[in-house]
Amino acid sequence: MTLGKKPPDLLGNSAWNAIAFLVAVALNLAILPFVVVHLGLAAFGVAGLVTACIAPALVFSNALGLSTARELAQRLEPSDREDARRLFATAVTLAVGAGAPITIFFLFAGAPLARLGFHLAGPAADDLGRAFALAGTGWLCQCLSAVFVSLFTARQDYRRIASIGMASTVVTTLSMLLLIPASPYASTFLGCQALGFATSLLMALVWSRGAMGQWLAPPGLHRDALGRLVRFGSWQVAAQGGALLAGQADRYLLGALLQPQFVGFYGVAQRLQEATYIGILKVGEILFPYFSTLQKESEDRRGDLLFRSSWILNVLAASALGGLIPVAGPLLHVWTGAEVAAEAARVLVMLSIAGIIGSSANVFGFYLLAQGQSRSNALIALVTGVVTLVTSAIALPRFGWQAAGWSACAGMIAQMVTIVLLLRRSFDLADMWPRVVHCVLMPLGIGIATALALRYGLRRAPFQLAPSWWSVGAISSLSVATIFVVAVAASQLGPYRSACWRDMRAIVGRFVPLKAI
């Protein structure tokens, strides 16, 4: 394989990830009002609770996929083929051997536990058995798919990864359009998602057999491969568990304390924030296998790449997520209706701020994964999850469901503090703190301040923003552009202005065919 010797096309890989994200977010956001109208907020909330119950299984499947991709990325040469085949065979065995019992547990115990924990009764509870069966089956397809997709991740073949993701989203969306009106139940919604996961698995199977058949191997358990996967994956399980607490704490507590429709309100607001946040994450995801190939580079070189990548992604995150803050209410109004806008606008603002703060962890998290420092990743995630859960447990009973976003902000602030402390331990650079301020803290802080100032100015303007797509789109686009320009301009005031400007010109010059840039 020559892919291991060719320099990676980071911008091209990011472009493929961005294309896949844009297709996914466009279809997901377009279909959600249709789903809410035909299912109702109560059934949509029940589907959200079932998804939250399935989420702990993602701790295993995500950790397995990441550990497999990391180990395979270090074994791309033909001389490493047998070792890579043993790793793949062991990963498939783990996916099947652990995935099947987890799925069976959801089939038999999921519905009774959900009825007990979330006090569900009536028609919503009657559909829980089918909902857990379909959601569990979809997760198993996702778990198996993660192992096969790791073959493409290790080789940084993001064209195929993006194609798999887009096909999955299209199948999910079309099936919802066809099936939900005829069967408006939470189980139908989850079954459509399961069809998308099955599509991903099928495409990954077919493409891996065609393009990389010589690297495949039948299921088998090899002690050395198992040891490598477990050493990396055990701490990754802890990291995924902390991320689970941070991402699902509010949903669990809302389901236990309030009616399912409030989970539905929260789910709508979170869907917008998650779509934008995950899009930025997908753009930077290509750094994981790239950092995995830099094991022998000097500390100065690795640190320089880390902070420069952080600045670029932090500017993008602050601009994209900050663009939601000024138009939170009108956007929810035109998207899902006045009732949801009145209930969820403030939550969307707080979740967007939390997403901006949380973006500080993205690049550093990919670096830690690539360097095998899973213990640090686990610490970051566990601190974030515990602070989020404790804040939710205190705030929700006292201030109501709209305090849900507060806990996310508290958790992300704790995450940022932990990352800054770990950065000091991971690098012995003379200019560590100026880099942290310039590349991490400054773009995020400026993004939040600018977005809140725009929101305040819009609310105090002599005219009120009409709830229409064109006006919301125009104001949101203007907000994104304003935050981006302010963040880039601020970068020219610091000691690393030349590097920031050079990187920005390289990115724009790659995708905008203007000789003057």
Short mmCIF file of C-alpha atoms in Angstrom, two decimals, residues 36 44 58 141 156 167 169 190 197 225 256 276-277 310 329 435 468 503 506-507 515:
data_model
loop_
_atom_site.label_atom_id
_atom_site.label_comp_id
_atom_site.label_asym_id
_atom_site.label_seq_id
_atom_site.Cartn_x
_atom_site.Cartn_y
_atom_site.Cartn_z
CA VAL A 36 -42.23 16.39 15.28
CA PHE A 44 -40.38 12.37 19.99
CA LEU A 58 -21.77 3.68 22.36
CA CYS A 141 -24.99 -2.54 13.04
CA GLN A 156 -7.26 8.45 5.76
CA ALA A 167 -25.79 7.16 2.02
CA THR A 169 -28.38 9.72 6.08
CA LEU A 190 -35.81 4.54 15.70
CA PHE A 197 -26.93 2.12 10.32
CA ALA A 225 -3.71 -7.84 19.35
CA ALA A 256 -36.98 11.23 35.45
CA THR A 276 -23.26 22.50 14.21
CA TYR A 277 -20.84 21.21 16.85
CA SER A 310 -6.54 24.54 17.41
CA GLY A 329 -35.84 32.29 18.97
CA ARG A 435 0.00 30.02 22.68
CA SER A 468 -39.11 33.82 8.11
CA ASP A 503 -2.66 29.40 7.58
CA ALA A 506 -3.54 28.74 2.63
CA ILE A 507 -7.02 27.45 3.47
CA LYS A 515 -5.03 34.49 -7.54
#
